[in-house]
Short mmCIF file of C-alpha atoms in Angstrom, two decimals:
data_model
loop_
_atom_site.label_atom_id
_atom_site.label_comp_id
_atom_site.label_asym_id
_atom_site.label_seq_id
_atom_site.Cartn_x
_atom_site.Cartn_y
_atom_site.Cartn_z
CA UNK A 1 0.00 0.00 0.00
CA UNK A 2 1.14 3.52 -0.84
CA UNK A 3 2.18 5.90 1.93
CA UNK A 4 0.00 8.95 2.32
CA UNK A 5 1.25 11.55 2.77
CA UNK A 6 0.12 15.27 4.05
CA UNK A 7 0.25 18.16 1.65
CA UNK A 8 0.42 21.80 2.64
CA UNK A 9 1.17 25.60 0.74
CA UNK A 10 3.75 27.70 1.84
CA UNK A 11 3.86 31.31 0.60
CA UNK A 12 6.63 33.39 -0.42
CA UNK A 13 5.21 36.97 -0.57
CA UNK A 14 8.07 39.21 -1.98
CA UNK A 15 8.03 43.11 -1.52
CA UNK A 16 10.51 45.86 -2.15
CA UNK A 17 10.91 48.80 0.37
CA UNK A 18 12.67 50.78 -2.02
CA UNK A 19 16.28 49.53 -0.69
CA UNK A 20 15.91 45.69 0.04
CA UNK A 21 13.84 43.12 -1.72
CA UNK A 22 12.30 41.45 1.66
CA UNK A 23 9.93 38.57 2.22
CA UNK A 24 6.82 37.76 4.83
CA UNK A 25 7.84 35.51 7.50
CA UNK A 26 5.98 34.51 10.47
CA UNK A 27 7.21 33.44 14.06
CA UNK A 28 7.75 30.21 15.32
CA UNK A 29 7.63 29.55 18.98
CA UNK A 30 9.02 26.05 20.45
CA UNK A 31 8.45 25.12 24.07
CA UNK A 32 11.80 23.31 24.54
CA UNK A 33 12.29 22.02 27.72
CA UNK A 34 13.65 24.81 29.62
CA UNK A 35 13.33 27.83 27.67
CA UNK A 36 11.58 28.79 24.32
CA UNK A 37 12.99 28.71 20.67
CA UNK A 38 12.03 31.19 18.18
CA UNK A 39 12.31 30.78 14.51
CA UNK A 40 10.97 31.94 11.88
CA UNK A 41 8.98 30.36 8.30
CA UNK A 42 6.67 31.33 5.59
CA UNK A 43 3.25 31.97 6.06
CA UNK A 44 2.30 28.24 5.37
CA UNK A 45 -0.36 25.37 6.36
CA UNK A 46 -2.02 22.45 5.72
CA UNK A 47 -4.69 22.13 2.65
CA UNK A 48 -8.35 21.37 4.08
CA UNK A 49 -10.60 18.45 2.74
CA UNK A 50 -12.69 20.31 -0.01
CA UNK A 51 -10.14 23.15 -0.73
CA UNK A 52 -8.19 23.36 -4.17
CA UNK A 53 -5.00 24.04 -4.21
CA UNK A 54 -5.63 27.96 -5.37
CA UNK A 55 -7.72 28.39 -2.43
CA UNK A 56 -6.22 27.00 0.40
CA UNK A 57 -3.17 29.30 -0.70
CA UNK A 58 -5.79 32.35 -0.45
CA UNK A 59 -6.51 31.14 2.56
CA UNK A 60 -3.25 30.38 4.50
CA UNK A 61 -1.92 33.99 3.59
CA UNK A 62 -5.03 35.47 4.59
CA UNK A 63 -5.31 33.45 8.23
CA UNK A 64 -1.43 34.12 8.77
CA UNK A 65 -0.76 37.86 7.61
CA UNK A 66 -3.71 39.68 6.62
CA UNK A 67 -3.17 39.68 3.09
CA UNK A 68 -6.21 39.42 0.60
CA UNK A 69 -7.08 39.48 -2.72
CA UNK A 70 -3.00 38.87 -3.07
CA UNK A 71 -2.52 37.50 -6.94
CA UNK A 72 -0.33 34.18 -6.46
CA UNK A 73 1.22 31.81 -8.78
CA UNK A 74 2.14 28.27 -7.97
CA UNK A 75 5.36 27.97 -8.60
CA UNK A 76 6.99 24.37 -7.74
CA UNK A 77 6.15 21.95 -5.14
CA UNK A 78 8.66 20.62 -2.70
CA UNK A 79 8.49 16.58 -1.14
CA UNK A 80 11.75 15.56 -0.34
CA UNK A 81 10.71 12.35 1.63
CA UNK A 82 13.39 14.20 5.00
CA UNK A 83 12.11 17.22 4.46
CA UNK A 84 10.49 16.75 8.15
CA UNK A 85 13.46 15.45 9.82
CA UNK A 86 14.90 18.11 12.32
CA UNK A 87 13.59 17.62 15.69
CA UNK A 88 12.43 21.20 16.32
CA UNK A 89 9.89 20.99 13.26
CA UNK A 90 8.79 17.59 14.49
CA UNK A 91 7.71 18.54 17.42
CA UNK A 92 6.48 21.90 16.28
CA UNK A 93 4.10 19.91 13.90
CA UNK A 94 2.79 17.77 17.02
CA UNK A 95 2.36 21.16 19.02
CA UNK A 96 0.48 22.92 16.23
CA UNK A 97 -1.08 20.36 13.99
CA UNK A 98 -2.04 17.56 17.56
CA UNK A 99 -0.65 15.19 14.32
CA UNK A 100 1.97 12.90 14.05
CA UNK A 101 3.27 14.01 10.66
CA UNK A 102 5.45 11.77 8.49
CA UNK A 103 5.67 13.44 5.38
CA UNK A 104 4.47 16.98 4.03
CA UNK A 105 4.71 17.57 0.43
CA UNK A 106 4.44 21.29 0.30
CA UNK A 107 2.89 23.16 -2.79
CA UNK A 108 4.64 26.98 -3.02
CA UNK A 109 3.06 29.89 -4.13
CA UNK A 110 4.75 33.32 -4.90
CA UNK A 111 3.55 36.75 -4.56
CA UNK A 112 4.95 40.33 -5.66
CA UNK A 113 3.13 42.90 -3.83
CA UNK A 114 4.11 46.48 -2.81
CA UNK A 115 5.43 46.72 0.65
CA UNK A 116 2.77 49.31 2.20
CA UNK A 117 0.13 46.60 2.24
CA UNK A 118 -1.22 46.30 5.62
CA UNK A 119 0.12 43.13 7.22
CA UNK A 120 -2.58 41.56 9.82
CA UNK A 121 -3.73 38.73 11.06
CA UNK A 122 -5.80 36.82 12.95
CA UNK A 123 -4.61 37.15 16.79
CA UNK A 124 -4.40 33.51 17.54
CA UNK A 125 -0.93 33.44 15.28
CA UNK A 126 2.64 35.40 15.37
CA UNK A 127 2.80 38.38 13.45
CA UNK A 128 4.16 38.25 10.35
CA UNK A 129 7.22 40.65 9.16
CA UNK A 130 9.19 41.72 6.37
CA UNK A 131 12.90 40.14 6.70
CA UNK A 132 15.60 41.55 4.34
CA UNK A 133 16.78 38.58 1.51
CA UNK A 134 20.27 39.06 2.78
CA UNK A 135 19.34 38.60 6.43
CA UNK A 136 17.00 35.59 5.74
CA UNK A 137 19.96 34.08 3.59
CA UNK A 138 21.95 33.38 6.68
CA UNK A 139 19.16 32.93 8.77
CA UNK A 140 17.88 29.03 9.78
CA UNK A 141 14.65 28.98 8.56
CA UNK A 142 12.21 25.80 9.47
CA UNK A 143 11.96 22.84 7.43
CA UNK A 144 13.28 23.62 3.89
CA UNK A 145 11.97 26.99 3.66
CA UNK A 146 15.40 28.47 2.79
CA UNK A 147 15.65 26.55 -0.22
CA UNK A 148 11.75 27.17 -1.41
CA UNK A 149 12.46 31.18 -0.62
CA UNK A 150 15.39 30.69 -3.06
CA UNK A 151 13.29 28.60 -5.75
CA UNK A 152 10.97 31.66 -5.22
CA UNK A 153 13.07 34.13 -6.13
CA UNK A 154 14.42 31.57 -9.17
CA UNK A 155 10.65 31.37 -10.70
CA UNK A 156 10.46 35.50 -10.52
CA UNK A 157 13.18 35.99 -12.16
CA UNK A 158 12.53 33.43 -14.82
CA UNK A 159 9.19 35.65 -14.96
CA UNK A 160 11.04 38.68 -15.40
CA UNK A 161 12.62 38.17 -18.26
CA UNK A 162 9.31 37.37 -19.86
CA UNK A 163 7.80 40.21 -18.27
CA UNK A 164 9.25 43.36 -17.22
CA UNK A 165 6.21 44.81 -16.17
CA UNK A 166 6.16 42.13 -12.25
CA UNK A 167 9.36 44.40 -11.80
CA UNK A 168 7.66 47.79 -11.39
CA UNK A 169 4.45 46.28 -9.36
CA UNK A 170 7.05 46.35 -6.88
CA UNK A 171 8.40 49.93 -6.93
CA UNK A 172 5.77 53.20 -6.05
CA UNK A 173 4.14 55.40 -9.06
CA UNK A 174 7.14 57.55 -8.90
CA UNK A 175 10.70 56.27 -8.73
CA UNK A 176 13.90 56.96 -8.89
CA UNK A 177 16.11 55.00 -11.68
CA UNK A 178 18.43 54.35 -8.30
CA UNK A 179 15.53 52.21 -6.71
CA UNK A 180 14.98 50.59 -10.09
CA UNK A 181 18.65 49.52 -10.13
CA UNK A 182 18.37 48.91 -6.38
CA UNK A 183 15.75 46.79 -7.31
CA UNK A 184 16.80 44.93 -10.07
CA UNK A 185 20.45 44.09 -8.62
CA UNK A 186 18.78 42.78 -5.53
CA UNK A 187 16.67 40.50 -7.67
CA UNK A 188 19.34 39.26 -9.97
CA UNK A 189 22.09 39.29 -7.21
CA UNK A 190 24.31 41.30 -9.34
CA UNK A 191 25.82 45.08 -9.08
CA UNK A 192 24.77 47.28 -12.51
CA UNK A 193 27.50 49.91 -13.47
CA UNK A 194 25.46 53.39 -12.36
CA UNK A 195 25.87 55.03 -15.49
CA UNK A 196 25.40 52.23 -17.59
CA UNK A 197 21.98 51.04 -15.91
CA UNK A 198 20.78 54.73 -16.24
CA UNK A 199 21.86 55.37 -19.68
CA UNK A 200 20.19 51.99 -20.73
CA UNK A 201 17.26 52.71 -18.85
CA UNK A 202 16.50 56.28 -20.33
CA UNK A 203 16.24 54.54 -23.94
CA UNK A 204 13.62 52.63 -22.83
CA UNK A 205 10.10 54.45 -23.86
CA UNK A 206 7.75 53.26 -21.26
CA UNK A 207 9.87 55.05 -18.40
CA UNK A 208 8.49 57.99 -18.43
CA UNK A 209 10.88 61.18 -17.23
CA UNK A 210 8.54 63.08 -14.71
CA UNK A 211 8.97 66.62 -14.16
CA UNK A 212 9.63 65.87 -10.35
CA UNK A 213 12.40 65.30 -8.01
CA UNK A 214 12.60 63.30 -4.95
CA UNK A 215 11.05 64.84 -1.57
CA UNK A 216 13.12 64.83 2.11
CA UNK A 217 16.13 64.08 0.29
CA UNK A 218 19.00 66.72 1.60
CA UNK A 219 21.44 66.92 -1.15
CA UNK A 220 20.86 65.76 -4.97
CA UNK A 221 17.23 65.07 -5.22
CA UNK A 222 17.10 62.64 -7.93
CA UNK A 223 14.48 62.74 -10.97
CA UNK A 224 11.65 60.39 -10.73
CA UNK A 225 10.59 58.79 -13.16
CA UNK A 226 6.56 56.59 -14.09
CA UNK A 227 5.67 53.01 -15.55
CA UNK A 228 3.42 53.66 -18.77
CA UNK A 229 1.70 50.02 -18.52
CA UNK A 230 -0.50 50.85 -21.63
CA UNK A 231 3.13 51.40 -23.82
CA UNK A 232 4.90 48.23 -22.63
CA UNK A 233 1.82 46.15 -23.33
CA UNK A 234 1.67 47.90 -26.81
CA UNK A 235 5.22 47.16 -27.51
CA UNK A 236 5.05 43.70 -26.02
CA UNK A 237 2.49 42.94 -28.55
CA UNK B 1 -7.77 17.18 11.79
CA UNK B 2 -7.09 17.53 8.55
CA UNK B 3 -7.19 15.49 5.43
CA UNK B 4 -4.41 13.37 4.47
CA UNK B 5 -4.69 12.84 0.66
CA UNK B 6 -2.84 11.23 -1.73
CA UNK B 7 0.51 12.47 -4.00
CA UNK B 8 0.75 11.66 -7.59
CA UNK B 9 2.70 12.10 -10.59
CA UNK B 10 1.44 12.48 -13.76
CA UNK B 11 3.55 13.26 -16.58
CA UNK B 12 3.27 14.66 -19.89
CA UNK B 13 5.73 13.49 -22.63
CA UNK B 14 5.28 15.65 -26.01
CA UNK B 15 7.03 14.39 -29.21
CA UNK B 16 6.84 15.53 -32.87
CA UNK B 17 6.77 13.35 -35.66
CA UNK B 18 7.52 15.59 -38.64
CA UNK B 19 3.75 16.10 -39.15
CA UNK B 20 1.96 15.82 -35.51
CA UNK B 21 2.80 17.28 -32.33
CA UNK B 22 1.88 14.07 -30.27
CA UNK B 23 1.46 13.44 -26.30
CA UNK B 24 2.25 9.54 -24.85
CA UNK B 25 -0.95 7.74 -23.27
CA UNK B 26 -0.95 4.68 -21.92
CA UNK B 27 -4.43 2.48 -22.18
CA UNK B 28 -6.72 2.09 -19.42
CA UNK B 29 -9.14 -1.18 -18.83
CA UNK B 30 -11.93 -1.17 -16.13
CA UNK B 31 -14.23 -4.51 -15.88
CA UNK B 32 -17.29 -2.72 -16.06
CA UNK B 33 -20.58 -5.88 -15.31
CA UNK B 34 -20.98 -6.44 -18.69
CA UNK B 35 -18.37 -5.51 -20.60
CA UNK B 36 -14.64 -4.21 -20.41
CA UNK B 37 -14.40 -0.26 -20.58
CA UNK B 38 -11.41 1.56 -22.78
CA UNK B 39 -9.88 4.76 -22.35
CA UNK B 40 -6.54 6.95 -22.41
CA UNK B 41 -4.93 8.19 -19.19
CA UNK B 42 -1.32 10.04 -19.09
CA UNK B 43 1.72 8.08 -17.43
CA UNK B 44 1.17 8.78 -14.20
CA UNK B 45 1.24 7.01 -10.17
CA UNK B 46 1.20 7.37 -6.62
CA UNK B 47 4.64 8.31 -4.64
CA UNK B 48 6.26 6.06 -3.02
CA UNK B 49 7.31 6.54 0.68
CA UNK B 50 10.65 7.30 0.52
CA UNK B 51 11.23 8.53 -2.62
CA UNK B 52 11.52 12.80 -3.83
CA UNK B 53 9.29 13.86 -6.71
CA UNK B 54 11.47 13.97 -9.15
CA UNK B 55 12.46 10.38 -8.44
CA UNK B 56 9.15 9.33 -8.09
CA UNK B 57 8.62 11.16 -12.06
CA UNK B 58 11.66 9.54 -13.47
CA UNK B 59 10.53 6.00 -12.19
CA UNK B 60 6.76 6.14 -13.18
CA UNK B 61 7.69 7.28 -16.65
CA UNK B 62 10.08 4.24 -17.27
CA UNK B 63 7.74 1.76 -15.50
CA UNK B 64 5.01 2.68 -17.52
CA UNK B 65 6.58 4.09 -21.24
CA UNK B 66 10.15 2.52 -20.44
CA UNK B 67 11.45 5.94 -20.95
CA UNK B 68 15.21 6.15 -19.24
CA UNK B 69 17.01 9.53 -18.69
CA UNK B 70 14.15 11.75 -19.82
CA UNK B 71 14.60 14.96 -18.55
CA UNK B 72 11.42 16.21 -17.38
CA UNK B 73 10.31 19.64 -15.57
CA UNK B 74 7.85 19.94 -12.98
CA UNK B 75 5.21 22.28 -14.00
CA UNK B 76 2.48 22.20 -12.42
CA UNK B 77 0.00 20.64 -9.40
CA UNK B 78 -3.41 19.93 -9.93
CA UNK B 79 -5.79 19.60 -6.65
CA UNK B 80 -9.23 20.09 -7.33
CA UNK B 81 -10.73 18.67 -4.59
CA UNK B 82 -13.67 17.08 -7.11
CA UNK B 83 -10.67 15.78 -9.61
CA UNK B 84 -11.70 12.20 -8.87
CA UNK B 85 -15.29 11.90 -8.88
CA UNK B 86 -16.12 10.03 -12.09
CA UNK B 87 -17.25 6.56 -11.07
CA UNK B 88 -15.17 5.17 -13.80
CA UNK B 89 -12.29 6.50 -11.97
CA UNK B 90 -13.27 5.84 -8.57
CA UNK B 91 -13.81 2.18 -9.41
CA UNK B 92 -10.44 1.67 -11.27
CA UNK B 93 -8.83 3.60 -8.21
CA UNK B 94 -9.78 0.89 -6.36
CA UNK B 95 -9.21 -2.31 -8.24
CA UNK B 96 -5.61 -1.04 -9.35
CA UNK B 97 -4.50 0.37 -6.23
CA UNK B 98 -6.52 -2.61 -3.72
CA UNK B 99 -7.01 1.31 -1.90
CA UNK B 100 -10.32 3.46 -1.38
CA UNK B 101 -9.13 7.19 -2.27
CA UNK B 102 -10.75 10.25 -1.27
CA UNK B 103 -8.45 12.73 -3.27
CA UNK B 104 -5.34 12.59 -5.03
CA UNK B 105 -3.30 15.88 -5.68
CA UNK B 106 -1.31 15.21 -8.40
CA UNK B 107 1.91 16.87 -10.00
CA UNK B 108 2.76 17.52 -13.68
CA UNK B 109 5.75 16.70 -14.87
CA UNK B 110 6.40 17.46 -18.13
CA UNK B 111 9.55 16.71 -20.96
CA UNK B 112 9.89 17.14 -25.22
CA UNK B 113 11.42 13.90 -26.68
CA UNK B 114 11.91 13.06 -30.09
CA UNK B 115 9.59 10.75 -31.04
CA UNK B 116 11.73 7.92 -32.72
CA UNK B 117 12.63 6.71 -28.82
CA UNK B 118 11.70 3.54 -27.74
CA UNK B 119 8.75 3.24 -26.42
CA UNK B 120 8.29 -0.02 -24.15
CA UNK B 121 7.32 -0.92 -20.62
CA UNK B 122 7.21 -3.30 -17.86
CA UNK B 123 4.81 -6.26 -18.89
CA UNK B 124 2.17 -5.90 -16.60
CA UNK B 125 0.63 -2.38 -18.00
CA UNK B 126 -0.86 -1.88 -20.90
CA UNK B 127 1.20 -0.34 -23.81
CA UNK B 128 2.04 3.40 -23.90
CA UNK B 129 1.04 5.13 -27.45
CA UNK B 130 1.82 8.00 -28.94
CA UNK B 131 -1.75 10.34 -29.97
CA UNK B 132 -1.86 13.61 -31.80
CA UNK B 133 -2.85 16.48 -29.65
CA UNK B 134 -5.76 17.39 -31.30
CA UNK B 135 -7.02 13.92 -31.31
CA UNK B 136 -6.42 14.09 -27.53
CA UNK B 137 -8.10 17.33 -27.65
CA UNK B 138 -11.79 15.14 -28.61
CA UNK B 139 -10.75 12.54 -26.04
CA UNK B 140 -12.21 11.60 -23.11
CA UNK B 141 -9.12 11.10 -20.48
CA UNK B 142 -8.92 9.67 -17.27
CA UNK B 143 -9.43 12.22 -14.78
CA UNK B 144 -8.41 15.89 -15.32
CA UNK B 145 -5.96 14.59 -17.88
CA UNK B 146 -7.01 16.82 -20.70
CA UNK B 147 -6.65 19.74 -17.92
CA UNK B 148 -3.35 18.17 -17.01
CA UNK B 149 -2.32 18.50 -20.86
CA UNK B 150 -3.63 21.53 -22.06
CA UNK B 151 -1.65 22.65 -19.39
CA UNK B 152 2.01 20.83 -19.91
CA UNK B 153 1.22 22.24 -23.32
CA UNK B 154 0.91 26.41 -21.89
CA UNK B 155 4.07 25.96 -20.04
CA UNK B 156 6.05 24.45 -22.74
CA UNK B 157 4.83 27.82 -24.89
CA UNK B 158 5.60 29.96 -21.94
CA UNK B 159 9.42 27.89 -21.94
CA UNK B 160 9.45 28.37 -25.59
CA UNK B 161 9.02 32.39 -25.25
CA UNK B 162 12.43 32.16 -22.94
CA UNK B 163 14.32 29.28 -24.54
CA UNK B 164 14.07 28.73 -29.00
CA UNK B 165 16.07 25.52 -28.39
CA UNK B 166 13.51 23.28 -26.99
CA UNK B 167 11.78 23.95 -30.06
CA UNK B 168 14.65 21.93 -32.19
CA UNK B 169 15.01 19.28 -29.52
CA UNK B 170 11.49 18.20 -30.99
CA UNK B 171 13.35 17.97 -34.45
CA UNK B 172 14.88 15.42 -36.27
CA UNK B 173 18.64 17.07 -36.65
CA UNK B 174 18.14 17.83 -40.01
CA UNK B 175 14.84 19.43 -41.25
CA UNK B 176 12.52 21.50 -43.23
CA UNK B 177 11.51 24.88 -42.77
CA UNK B 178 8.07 23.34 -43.26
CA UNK B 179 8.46 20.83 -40.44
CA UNK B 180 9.24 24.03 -38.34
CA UNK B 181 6.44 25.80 -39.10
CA UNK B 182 4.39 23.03 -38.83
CA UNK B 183 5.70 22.23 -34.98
CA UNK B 184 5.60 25.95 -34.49
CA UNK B 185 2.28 26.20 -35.67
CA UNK B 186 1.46 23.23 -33.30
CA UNK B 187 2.93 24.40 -30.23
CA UNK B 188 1.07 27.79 -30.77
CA UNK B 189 -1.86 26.47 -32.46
CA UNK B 190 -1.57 28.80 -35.13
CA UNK B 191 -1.15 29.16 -38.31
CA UNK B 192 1.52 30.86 -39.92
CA UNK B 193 1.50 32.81 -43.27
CA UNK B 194 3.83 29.75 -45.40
CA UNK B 195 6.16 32.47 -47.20
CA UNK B 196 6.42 35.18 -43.90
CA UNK B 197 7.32 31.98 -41.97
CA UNK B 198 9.92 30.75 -44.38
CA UNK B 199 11.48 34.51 -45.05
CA UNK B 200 11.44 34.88 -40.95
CA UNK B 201 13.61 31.44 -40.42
CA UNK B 202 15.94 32.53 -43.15
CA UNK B 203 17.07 35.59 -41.36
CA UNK B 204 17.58 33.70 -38.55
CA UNK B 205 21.51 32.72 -38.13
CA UNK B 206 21.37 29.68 -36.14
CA UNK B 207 19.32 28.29 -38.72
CA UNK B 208 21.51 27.06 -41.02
CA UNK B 209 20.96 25.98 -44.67
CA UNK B 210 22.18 22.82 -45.83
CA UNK B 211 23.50 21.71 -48.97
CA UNK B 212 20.55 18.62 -48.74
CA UNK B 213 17.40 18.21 -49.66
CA UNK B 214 14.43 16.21 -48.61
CA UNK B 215 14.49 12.64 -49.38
CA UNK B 216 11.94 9.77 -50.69
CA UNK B 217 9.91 13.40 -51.96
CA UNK B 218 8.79 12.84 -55.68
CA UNK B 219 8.42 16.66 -56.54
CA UNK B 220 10.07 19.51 -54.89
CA UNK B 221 11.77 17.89 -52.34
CA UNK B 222 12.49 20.84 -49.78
CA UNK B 223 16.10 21.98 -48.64
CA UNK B 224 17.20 20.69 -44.84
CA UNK B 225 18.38 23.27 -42.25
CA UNK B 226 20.12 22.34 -39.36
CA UNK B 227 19.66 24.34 -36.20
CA UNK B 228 23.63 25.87 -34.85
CA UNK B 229 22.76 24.88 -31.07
CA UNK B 230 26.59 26.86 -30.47
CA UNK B 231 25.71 29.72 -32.27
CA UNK B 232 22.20 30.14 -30.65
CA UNK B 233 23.96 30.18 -27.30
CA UNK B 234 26.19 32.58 -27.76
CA UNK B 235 23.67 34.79 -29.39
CA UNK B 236 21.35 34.09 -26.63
CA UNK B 237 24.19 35.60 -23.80
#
């Protein structure tokens, strides 16, 4: 007979605060023996009998940070059969889930969204919070959720390249080409040449020059600068 | 508590035969009282307990198409919770896995052969065929198998948009600029103006003409290109 094994989402919800690309993780509290352990993982949790896949993702970011009406794509699922093997998340699982849990095969789901939306959620659950890439690279996340965060970031830019337009759902109306560049390095861990990433960006049409400078900015306000959606999707065409 | 369902592969295997864009199938039998029912499913099985998903894809494909070193992409999961609720299905469920099964979430795997590989698997399944997509396309499949296709078949476009050379992996290594379009036209379901097609490939430098045409033809037997996977590369970075 065939094992059986549980399946759950996990969400990686990427936002950009203008200097870091960051992503939503909630806290994880372990009663250990003497003392607690905290930890963090993504917003993530089992599917329920008569949910699709789709929905139970809705759900699970809804329950654990607030977020609604988030667009999400399913972007790989994850079932290496020791994915559950470090004590911590074993007994985590029995805290949480009153479940002895031999195998999760996780579905993720991947999210762009601008970093002002309101994070919330229900009180019965840690808060969620916005954790720089870099920091969460060296953190210890739970379970695998280091290597999903990075086959996250893998699938976006894979989108990217198909679609420039994800990149500047992340930034504000106005922005400076130095958050775009901010932006984009962070995403394709690399480090553009200044000039060259602003000369190459001012030959593209649909960045629009504004007649505006930065505000609260002491010395060298820098130009800002508009997404014209309606030209990229004419040229994409 | 929550529902504990069961983890599946299926997997979708295209191939092009010159003329067809074609997806493997293997036959399915259920002793129905009076008389033995016939349809189509894709390759596809439960998990096994201690095996990842990729393994679990590579070994399901061989045991039922006796397909070796295929390299196949996850693409997709599929987890309707109403995906197995034809009683056709239910029964054969359960007299081919001894095993009554509430749900099954299943996930896509997905690869582009050429089609002259052998087909042949383990003697207790019935034989794995190769079935033009649009024949498919009028089928009746197992399951959500036409689902399960239609959408191997987006994500192999969306790969296509990023990547020309899966497109000639389909190919025999030398061919036609009409066994191009045709594939093209395939893939896209589309169909391409004959002379804008073949001025298009022409300008194309990792197409490369040959000094060869067509053989077995009796009139206008059409030149061969070969596709310059070295060129494309380099052109590509």
């Amino acid at each position: 007979m065939s094992f059986n094994p549980h399946v759950s989402i996990d969400c990686v919800v990427f936002g950009f605060d203008g200097e870091n690309l960051k992503v939503l993780l909630n806290e994880r509290v372990i009663a250990e023996q003497n003392q607690n352990y905290n930890d963090k993982k993504l917003p993530g949790s089992l599917i329920l009998d008569n949910e699709d896949l789709d929905s139970a993702a809705s759900r699970v970011l809804s329950e654990l940070t607030g977020l609604k009406n988030i667009y999400m794509s399913q972007f790989h699922s994850f079932g290496k059969p020791d994915r559950i093997n470090n004590p911590r998340d074993i007994l985590w699982l029995e805290k949480t889930m009153n479940l002895k849990i031999g195998r999760i095969v996780t579905i993720g789901y991947v999210a762009l969204i601008k970093i002002d939306r309101k994070i919330q959620q229900q009180s019965d659950v840690t808060t969620a919070k916005w954790y720089g890439i870099d920091e969460v690279s060296k953190m210890n996340l739970a379970f695998d959720h280091n290597e999903i965060i990075h086959s996250g970031l893998e699938y976006i830019r894979g989108k990217l390249d198909n679609d420039m337009q994800l990149l500047f759902e992340l930034l504000p109306g106005k922005f400076s080409i130095s958050q775009l560049r901010t932006l984009h390095d962070t995403i394709y861990n690399k480090q553009s040449d200044v000039r060259n990433f602003q000369k190459k960006m001012s030959q593209i049409q649909y960045i629009i020059a504004l007649d505006e400078k930065q505000q609260g900015v002491k010395h060298r306000a820098a130009r800002l600068y508009k997404f014209d959606k309606m030209l990229y999707k004419k040229m994409k065409n």
